[in-house]
Coordinates of C-alpha atoms in Angstrom, one line a residue:
X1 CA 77.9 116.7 162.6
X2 CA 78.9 119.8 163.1
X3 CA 76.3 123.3 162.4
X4 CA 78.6 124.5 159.7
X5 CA 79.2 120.8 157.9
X6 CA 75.5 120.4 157.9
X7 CA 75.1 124.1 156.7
X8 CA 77.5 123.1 153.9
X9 CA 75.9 119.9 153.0
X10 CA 72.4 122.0 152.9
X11 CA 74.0 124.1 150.6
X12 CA 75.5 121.8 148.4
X13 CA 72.1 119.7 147.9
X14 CA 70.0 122.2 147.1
X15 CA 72.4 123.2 144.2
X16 CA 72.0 120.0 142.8
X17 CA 68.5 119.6 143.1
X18 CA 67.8 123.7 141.6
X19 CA 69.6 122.5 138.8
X20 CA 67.9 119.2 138.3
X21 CA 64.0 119.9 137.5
X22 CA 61.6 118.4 139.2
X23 CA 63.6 116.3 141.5
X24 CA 63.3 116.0 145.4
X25 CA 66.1 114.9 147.6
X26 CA 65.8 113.9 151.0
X27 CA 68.6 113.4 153.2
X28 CA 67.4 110.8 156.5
X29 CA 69.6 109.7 159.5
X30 CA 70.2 106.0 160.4
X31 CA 67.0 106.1 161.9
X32 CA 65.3 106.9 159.2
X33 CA 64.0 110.5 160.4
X34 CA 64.2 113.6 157.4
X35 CA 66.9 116.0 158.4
X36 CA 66.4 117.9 155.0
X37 CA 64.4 117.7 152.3
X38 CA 65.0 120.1 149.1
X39 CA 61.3 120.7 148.9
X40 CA 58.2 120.7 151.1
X41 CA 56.8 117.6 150.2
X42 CA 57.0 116.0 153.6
X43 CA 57.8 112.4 153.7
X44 CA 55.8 111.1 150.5
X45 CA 59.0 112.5 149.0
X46 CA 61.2 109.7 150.5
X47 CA 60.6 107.4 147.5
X48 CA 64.0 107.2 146.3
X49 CA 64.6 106.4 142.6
X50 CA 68.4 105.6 144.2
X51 CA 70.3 106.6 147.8
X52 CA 73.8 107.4 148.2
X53 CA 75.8 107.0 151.2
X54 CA 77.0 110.6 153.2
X55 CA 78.9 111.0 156.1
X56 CA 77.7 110.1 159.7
X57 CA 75.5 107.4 158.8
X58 CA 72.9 109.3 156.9
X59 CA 71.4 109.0 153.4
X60 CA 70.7 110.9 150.4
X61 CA 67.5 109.5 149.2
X62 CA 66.4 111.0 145.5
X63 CA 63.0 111.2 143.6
X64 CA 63.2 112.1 140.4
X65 CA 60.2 112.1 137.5
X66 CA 59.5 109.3 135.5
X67 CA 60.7 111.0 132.3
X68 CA 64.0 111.7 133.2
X69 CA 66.6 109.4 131.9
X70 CA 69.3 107.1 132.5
X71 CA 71.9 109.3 131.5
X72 CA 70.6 112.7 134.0
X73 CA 70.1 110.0 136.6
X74 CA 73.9 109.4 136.0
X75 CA 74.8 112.3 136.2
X76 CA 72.8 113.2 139.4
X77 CA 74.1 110.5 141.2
X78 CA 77.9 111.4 140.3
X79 CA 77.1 115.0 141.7
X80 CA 75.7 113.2 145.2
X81 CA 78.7 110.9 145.2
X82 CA 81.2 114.0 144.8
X83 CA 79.4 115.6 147.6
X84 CA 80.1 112.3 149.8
X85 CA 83.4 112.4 148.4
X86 CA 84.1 115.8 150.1
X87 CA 82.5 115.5 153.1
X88 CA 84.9 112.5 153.3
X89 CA 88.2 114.7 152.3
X90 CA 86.7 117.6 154.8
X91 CA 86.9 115.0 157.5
X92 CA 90.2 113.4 156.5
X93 CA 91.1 117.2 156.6
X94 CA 89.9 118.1 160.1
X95 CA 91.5 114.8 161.9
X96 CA 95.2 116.0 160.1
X97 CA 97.5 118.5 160.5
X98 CA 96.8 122.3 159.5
X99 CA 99.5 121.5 157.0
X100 CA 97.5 118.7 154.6
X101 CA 96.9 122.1 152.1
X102 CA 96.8 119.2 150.0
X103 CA 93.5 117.7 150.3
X104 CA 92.6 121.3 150.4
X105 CA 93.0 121.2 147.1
X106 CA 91.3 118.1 146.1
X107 CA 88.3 119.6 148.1
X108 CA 88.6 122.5 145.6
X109 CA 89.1 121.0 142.7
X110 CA 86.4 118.2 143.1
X111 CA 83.9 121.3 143.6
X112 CA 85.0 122.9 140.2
X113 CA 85.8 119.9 138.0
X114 CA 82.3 118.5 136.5
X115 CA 81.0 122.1 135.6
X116 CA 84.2 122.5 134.1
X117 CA 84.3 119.0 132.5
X118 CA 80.4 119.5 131.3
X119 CA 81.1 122.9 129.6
X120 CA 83.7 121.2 127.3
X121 CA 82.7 121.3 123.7
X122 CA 84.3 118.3 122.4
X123 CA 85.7 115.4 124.0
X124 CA 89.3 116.9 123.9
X125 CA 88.4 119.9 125.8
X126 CA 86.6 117.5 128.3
X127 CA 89.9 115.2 128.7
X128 CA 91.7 118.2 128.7
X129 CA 89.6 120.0 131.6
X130 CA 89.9 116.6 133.9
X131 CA 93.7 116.6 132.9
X132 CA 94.6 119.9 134.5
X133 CA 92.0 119.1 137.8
X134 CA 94.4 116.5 138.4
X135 CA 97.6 118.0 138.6
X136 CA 96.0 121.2 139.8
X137 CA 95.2 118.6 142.8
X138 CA 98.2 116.5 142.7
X139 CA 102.4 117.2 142.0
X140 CA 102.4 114.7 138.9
X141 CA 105.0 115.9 136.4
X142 CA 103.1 114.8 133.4
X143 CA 99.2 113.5 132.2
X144 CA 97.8 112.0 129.4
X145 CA 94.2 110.8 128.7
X146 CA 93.9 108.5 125.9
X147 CA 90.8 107.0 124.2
X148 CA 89.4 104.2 123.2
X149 CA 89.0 104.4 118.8
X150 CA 88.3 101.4 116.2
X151 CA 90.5 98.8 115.2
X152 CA 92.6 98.0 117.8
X153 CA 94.3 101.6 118.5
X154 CA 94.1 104.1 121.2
X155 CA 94.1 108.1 120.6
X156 CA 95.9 110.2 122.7
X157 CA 93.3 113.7 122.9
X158 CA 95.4 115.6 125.2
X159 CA 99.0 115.7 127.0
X160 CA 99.9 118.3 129.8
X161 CA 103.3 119.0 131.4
X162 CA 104.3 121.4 134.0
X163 CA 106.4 124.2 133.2
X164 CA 109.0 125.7 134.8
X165 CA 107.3 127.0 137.2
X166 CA 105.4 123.8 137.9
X167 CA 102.2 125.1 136.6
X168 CA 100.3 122.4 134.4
X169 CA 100.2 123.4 130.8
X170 CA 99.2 121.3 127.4
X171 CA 101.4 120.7 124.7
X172 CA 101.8 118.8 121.6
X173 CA 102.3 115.1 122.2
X174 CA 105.6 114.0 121.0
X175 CA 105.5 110.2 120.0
X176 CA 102.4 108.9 117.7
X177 CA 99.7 109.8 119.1
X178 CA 97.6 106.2 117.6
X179 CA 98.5 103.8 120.6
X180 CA 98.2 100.4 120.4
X181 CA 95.4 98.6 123.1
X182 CA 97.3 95.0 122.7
X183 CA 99.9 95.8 124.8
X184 CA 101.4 98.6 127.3
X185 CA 100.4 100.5 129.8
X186 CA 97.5 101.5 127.8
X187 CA 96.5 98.1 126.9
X188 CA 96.7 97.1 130.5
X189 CA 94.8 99.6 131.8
X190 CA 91.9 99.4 128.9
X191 CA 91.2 95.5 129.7
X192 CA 91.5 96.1 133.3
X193 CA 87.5 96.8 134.0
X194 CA 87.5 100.1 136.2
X195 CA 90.8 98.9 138.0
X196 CA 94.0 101.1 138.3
X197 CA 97.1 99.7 137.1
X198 CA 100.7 100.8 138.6
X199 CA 103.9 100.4 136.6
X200 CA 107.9 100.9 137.6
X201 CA 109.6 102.2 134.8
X202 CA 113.3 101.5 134.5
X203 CA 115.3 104.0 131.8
X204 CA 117.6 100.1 131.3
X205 CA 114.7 97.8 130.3
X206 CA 115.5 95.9 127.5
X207 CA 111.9 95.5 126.4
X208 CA 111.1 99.4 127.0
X209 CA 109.2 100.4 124.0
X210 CA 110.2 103.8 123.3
X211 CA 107.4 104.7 121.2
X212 CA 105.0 104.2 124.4
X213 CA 102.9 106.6 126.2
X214 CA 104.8 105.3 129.6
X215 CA 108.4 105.9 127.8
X216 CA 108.1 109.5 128.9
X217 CA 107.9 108.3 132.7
X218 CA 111.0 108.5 134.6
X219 CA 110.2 106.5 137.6
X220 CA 106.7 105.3 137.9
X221 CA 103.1 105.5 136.1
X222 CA 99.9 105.4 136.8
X223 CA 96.9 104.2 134.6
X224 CA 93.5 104.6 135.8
X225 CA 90.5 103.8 133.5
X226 CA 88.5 105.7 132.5
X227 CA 84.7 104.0 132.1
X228 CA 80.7 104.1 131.8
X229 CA 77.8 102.0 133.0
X230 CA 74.9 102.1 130.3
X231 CA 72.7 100.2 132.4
X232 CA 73.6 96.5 130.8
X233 CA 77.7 96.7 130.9
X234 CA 80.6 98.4 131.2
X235 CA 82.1 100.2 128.5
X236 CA 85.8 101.2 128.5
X237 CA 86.0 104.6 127.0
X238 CA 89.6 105.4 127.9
X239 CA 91.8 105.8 130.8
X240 CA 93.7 108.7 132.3
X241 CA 97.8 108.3 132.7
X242 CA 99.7 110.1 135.2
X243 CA 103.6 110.1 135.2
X244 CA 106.3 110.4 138.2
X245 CA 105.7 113.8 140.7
X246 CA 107.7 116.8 141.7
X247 CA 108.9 118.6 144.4
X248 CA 106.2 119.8 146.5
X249 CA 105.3 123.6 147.1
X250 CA 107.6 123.4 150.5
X251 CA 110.7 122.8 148.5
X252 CA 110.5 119.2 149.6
X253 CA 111.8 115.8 147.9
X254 CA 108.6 114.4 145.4
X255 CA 107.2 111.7 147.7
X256 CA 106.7 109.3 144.2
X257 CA 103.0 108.4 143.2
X258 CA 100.7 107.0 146.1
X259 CA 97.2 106.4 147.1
X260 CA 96.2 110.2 147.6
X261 CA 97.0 110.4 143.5
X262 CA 95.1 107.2 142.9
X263 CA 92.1 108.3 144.6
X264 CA 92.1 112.1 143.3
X265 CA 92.8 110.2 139.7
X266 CA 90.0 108.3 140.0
X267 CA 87.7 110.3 141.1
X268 CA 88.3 112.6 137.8
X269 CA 87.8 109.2 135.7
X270 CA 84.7 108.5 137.2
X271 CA 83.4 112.5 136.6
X272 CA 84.8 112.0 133.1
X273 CA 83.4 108.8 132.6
X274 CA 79.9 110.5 132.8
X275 CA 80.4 113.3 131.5
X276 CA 81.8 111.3 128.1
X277 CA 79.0 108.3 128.5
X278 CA 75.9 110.8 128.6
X279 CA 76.9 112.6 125.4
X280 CA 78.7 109.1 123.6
X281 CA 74.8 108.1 125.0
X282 CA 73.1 111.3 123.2
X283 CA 75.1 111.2 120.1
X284 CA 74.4 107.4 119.8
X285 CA 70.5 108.8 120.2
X286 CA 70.8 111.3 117.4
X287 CA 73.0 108.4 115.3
X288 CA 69.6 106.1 116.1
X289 CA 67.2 108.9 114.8
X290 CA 69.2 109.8 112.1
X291 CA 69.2 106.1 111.0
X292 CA 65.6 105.9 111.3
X293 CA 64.9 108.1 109.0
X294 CA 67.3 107.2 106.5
X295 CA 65.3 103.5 106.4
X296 CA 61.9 105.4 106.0
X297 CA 62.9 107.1 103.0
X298 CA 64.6 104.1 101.2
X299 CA 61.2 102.0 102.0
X300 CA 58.4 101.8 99.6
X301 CA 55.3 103.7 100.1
X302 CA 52.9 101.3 98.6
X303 CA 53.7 97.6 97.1
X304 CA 54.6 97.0 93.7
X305 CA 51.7 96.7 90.6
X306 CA 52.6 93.6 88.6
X307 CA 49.9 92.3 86.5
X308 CA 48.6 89.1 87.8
X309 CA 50.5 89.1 91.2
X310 CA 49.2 90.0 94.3
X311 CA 52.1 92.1 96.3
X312 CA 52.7 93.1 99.9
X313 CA 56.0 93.8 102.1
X314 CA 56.5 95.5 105.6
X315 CA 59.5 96.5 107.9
X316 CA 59.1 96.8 111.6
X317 CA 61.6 98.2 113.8
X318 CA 62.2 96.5 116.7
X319 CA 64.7 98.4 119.5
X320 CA 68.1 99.1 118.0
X321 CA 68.1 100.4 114.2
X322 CA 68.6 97.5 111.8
X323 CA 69.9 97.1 108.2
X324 CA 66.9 95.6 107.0
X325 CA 65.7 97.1 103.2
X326 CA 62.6 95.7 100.8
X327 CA 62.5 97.3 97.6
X328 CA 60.6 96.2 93.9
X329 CA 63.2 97.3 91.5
X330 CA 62.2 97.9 87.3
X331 CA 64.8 95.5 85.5
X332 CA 65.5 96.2 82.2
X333 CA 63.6 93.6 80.5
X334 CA 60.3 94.3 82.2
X335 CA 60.1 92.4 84.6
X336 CA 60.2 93.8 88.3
X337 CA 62.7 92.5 90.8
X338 CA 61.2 92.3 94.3
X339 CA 64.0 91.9 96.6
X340 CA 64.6 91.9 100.7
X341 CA 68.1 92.7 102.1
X342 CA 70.1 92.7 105.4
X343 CA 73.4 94.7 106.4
X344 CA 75.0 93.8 109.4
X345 CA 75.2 95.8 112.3
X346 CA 72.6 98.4 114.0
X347 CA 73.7 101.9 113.6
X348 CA 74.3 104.7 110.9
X349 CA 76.9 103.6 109.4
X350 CA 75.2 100.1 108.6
X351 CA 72.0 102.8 107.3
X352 CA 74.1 104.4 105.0
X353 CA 75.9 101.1 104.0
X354 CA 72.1 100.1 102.5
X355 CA 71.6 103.8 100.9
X356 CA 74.4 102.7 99.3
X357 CA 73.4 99.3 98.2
X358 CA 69.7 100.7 97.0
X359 CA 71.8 102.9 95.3
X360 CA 73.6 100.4 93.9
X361 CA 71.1 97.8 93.1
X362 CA 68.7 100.5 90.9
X363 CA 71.6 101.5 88.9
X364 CA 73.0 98.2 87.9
X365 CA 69.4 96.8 87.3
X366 CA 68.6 100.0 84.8
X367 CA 71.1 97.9 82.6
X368 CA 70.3 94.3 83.1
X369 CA 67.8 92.1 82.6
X370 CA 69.4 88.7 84.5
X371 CA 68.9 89.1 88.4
X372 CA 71.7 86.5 89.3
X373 CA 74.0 88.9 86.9
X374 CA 72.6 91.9 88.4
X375 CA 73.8 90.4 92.4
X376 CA 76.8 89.4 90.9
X377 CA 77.7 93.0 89.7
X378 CA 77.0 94.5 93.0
X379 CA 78.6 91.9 94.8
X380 CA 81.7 93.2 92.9
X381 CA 81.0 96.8 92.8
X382 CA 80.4 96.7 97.0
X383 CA 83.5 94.6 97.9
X384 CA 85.7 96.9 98.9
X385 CA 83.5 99.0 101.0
X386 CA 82.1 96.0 102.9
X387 CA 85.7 94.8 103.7
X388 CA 87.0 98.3 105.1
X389 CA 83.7 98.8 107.3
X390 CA 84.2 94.9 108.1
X391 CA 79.9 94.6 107.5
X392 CA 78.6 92.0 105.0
X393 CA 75.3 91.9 102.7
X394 CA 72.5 89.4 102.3
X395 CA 70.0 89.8 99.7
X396 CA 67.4 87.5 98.1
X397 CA 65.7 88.2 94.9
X398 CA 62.7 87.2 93.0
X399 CA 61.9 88.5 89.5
X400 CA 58.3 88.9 88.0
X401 CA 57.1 88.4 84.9
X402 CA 53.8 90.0 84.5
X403 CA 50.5 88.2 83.7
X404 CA 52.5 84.7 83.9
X405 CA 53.1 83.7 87.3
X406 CA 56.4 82.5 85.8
X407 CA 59.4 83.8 88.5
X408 CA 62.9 83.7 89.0
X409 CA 64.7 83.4 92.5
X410 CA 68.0 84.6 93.7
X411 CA 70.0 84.2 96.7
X412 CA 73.1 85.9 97.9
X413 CA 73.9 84.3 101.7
X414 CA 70.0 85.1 102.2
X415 CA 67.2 83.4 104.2
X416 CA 65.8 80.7 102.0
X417 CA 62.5 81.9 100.9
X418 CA 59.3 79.9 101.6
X419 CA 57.0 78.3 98.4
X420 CA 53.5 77.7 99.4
X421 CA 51.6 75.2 97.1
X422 CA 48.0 75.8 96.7
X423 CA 47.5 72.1 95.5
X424 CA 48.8 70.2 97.7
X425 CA 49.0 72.8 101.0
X426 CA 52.8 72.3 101.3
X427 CA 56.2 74.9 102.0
X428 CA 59.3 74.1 101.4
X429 CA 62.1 76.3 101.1
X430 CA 64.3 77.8 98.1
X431 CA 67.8 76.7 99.4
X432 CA 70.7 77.9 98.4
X433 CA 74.7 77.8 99.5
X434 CA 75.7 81.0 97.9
X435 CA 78.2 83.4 99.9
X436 CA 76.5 87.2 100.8
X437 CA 77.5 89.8 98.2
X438 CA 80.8 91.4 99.3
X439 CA 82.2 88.9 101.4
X440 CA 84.9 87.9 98.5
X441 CA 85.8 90.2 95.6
X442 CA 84.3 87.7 92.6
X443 CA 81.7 85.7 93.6
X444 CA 78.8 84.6 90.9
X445 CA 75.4 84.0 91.7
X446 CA 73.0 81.5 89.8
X447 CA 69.2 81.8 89.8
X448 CA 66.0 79.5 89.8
X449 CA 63.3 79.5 87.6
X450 CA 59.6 78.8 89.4
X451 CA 56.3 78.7 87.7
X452 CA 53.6 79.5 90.1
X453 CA 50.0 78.1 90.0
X454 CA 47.0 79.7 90.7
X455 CA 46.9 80.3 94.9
X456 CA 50.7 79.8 95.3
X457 CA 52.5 82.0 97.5
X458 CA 56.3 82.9 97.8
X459 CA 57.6 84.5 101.1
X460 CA 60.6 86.2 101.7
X461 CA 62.0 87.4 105.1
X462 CA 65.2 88.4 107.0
X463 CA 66.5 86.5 110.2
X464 CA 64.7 88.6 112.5
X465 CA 61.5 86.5 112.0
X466 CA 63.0 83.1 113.0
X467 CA 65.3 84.5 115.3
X468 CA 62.6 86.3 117.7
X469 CA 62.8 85.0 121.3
X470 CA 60.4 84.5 123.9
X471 CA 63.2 84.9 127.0
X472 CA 63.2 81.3 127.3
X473 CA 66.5 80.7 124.8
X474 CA 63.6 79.4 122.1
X475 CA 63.3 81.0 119.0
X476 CA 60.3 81.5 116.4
X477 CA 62.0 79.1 113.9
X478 CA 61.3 78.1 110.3
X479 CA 58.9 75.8 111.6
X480 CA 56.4 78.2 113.2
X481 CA 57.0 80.4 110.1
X482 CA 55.7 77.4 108.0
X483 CA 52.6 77.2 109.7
X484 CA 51.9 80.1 109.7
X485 CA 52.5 81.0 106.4
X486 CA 50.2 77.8 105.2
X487 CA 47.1 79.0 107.5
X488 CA 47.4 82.7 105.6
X489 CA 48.4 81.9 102.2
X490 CA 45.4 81.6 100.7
X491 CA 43.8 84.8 102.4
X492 CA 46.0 86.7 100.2
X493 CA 49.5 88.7 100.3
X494 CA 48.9 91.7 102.6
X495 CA 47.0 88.6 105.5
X496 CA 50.5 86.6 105.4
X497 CA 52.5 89.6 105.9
X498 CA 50.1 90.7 108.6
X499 CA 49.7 87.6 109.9
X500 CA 53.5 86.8 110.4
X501 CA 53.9 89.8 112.2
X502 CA 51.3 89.4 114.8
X503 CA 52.2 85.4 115.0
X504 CA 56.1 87.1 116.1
X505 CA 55.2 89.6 118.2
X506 CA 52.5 87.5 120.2
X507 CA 55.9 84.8 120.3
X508 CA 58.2 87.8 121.2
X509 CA 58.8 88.7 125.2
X510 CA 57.7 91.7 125.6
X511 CA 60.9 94.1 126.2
X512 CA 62.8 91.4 124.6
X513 CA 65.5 93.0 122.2
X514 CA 65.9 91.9 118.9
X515 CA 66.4 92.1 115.1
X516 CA 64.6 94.1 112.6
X517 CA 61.7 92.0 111.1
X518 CA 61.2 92.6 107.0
X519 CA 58.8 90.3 105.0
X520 CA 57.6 90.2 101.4
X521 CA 54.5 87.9 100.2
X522 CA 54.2 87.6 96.6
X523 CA 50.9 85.6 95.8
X524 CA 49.7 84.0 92.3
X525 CA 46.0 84.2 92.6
X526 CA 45.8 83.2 88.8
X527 CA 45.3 85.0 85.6
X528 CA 41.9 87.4 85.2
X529 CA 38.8 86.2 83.0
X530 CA 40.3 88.3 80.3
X531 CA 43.8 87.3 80.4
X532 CA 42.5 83.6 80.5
X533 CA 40.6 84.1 77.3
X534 CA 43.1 86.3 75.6

């Protein structure tokens, strides 16, 4: 390697690392021997949280602090891998003709694209940034970068032509910009993993769909996706299109769409694809937080006072957030409905879905005194929202009478609850086949009436208890549940909940993911010495 590669290498790695805190980079030969380090912290530094491949055999080995995340190790390695990436154009350059002002480009643009890409406000201005890096680079007529949306449908965020002059310029899109990802180009290229897909258009096809993104090709097209790693998969986020070529800057005939434009192309995808990923990542984080706190103020503070009945209910999050909710709700008639509920899904939208249901559920009980009416009124009144965000409801119910132990159960799609009988030491569930509130527009919900001795104890929970795993495909179960819930019964309410919680997380692998966990214990203990002789 030559004193001024090297010099240029230097250069380029110590701008990374300045601008990364607190991480070392250390680039060795094949035999292992330092030929630069970005600090003075001699060979302890060559601990390398990941390498990447340069030129001439060497490696770029990096340390970086525990603390620092997926997403800035991401984009840390991108910026090694688009240093490689030159170095590897820079030699391609050197061993061709003075005349390849091409890869000239591509050298220059690769240099300038992710600051420009990272300073993009929204994701438009991002697309649009990695739009005109490509056919500053290349002599494609025509780019579009399209992404991935709900339901089905692509979006096209930005669309650049050249002028005529030839320079690149971005313009409004002229067919609907909503593309279907069932079929096309687009649809191709967004089921194709991280795979370019080529395409010959023909102005005669019968089957041409004029309303298609690759309709405004003349000759040929080019999709390359556009995607992110997240550490467990690959997620498609939306893929770059780029249409026929031009004339070069020599006046020459356009040479069609080759290997040069793939590579340029997907070098931009895979700079986009990280740019897009770490902020889809930190919005997702905010979304999470934002979710988080939306549960803790719908929770109770402190369990319900109902005269006679001993009361206790927690919520533990575990991982993702859940749509788990426990509220004790006044009904109209005295009583007070104590009530456990699960929205699918685990992000904000499924938090705001169960603001909406609390919501819901408190107004509609302010006016009724029947809890199987009450479910069947929200049911009703939360159809339509749960069919348009495609989420569903369970809930289970249990209304208290105070100073009786008399209750009254009610299931919509729920987990049966679990009866523990003091006198005999048995559970057995509270079955039910009804259907969970929104899934149809009419549904209507029946209740059971339970009288409750002295010592009995009702539990209700969402799936997250029997579901837990240990890693080893076996779940908690009902079964476990059951004994668990007979060995704590009689210790009172706030020991089952407490107990059922430790029993699942001692179950649990730990750094296994999982549902929310949400239990409520109510417990009979019998009326006092005054009530009894009242």
């Amino acid at each position: 390697m030559s004193a001024g590669v090297a010099d240029a290498r230097a250069e380029r790695i110590r701008s990374i690392a300045a601008a990364a805190l607190g991480v070392s980079i250390c680039v060795v030969d094949a035999d292992g021997r330092v030929v630069l380090h970005t600090k003075d912290c001699g060979l302890a530094a060559v601990l390398p949280a990941f390498e990447v491949s340069l030129s001439c055999g060497q490696r770029a080995l990096v340390r970086a602090p525990e603390a620092m995340s997926h997403a800035e190790l991401l984009m840390l390695r991108v910026a090694l891998e688009t240093v490689a990436r030159c170095e590897e154009l820079e030699g391609e350059l050197r061993s061709m003709d003075d005349g390849s002002a091409q890869l000239m480009e591509q050298i220059s643009m690769l240099h300038d694209t992710l600051p420009n890409l990272s300073a993009g406000a929204t994701t438009e201005e991002v697309a649009r940034a990695g739009l005109f890096a490509c056919m500053a680079a290349t002599h494609v007529r025509r780019a579009i970068y399209v992404s991935r949306d709900r339901g089905g449908f692509a979006q096209v965020l930005s669309y650049l032509e050249r002028d005529a002059n030839g320079s690149p310029v971005a313009i409004t899109y002229p067919l609907p910009d909503r593309v279907p990802t069932d079929r096309g180009l687009v649809g191709t290229a967004l089921s194709s993993g991280d795979r370019s897909v080529w395409l010959t258009v023909s102005k005669q096809d019968e089957d041409r769909d004029d309303l298609a993104p690759e309709s405004l090709a003349m000759h040929e097209a080019l999709a390359v996706p556009v995607t992110y790693h997240d550490g467990a998969e690959l997620e498609s986020l939306g893929a770059i299109l780029l249409f026929d070529t031009t004339e070069d800057g020599n006046g020459s005939a356009a040479r069609g769409l080759g290997s040069e434009d793939q590579q340029l192309a997907n070098t931009v995808a895979v700079m986009l694809g990280a740019v897009l990923g770490v902020r889809r990542s930190a919005e997702f984080g905010k979304e999470l937080s934002m979710a988080h706190e939306i549960q803790a103020q719908i929770l109770p503070a402190q369990a319900a006072r109902v005269r006679g009945f001993d009361i206790a209910g927690d919520y533990r999050n575990w991982g993702d957030v859940g749509g788990d909710y426990f509220d004790y709700v006044p009904l109209q008639d005295g009583r007070t409905l104590a009530v456990v509920a699960d929205v699918s899904g685990h992000n904000l939208a499924s938090g705001m879905m169960m603001v909406s249901a609390r919501a819901t559920l408190r107004t509609l009980a302010s006016r009724h005194s029947d809890p199987a009416l009450l479910l069947t009124e929200m049911g009703r009144s939360m159809h339509q929202d749960l069919s348009r965000t495609e989420r569903f409801l369970t809930a289970a119910g249990v209304a208290l009478e105070p100073g009786s132990g008399a209750i009254e159960i009610v299931n919509a799609g729920h987990n049966a609850p679990l009866l523990y009988r003091s006198k005999d030491r048995s559970v057995h569930a509270i079955e039910s086949d009804s259907t969970v509130l929104g899934f149809l527009p009419d549904v209507e919900y029946s209740s059971v009436r339970i009288q409750l001795e002295p010592g009995d104890c009702l539990l209700l929970y969402t799936d997250g208890v029997t579901e837990a795993s240990n890693g080893d495909e076996d779940m908690f179960g009902e079964d476990r549940l059951r004994t668990v819930l007979a060995a704590s019964a009689q210790r009172g309410a706030a020991d089952v909940v407490a107990m059922v919680m430790a029993a699942v997380h001692a179950f649990r692998k730990p750094g296994e993911s999982g549902d929310d966990i949400t239990l409520v214990a109510i417990r009979w203990p019998g009326p006092s010495k005054g009530e009894r002789n009242s």
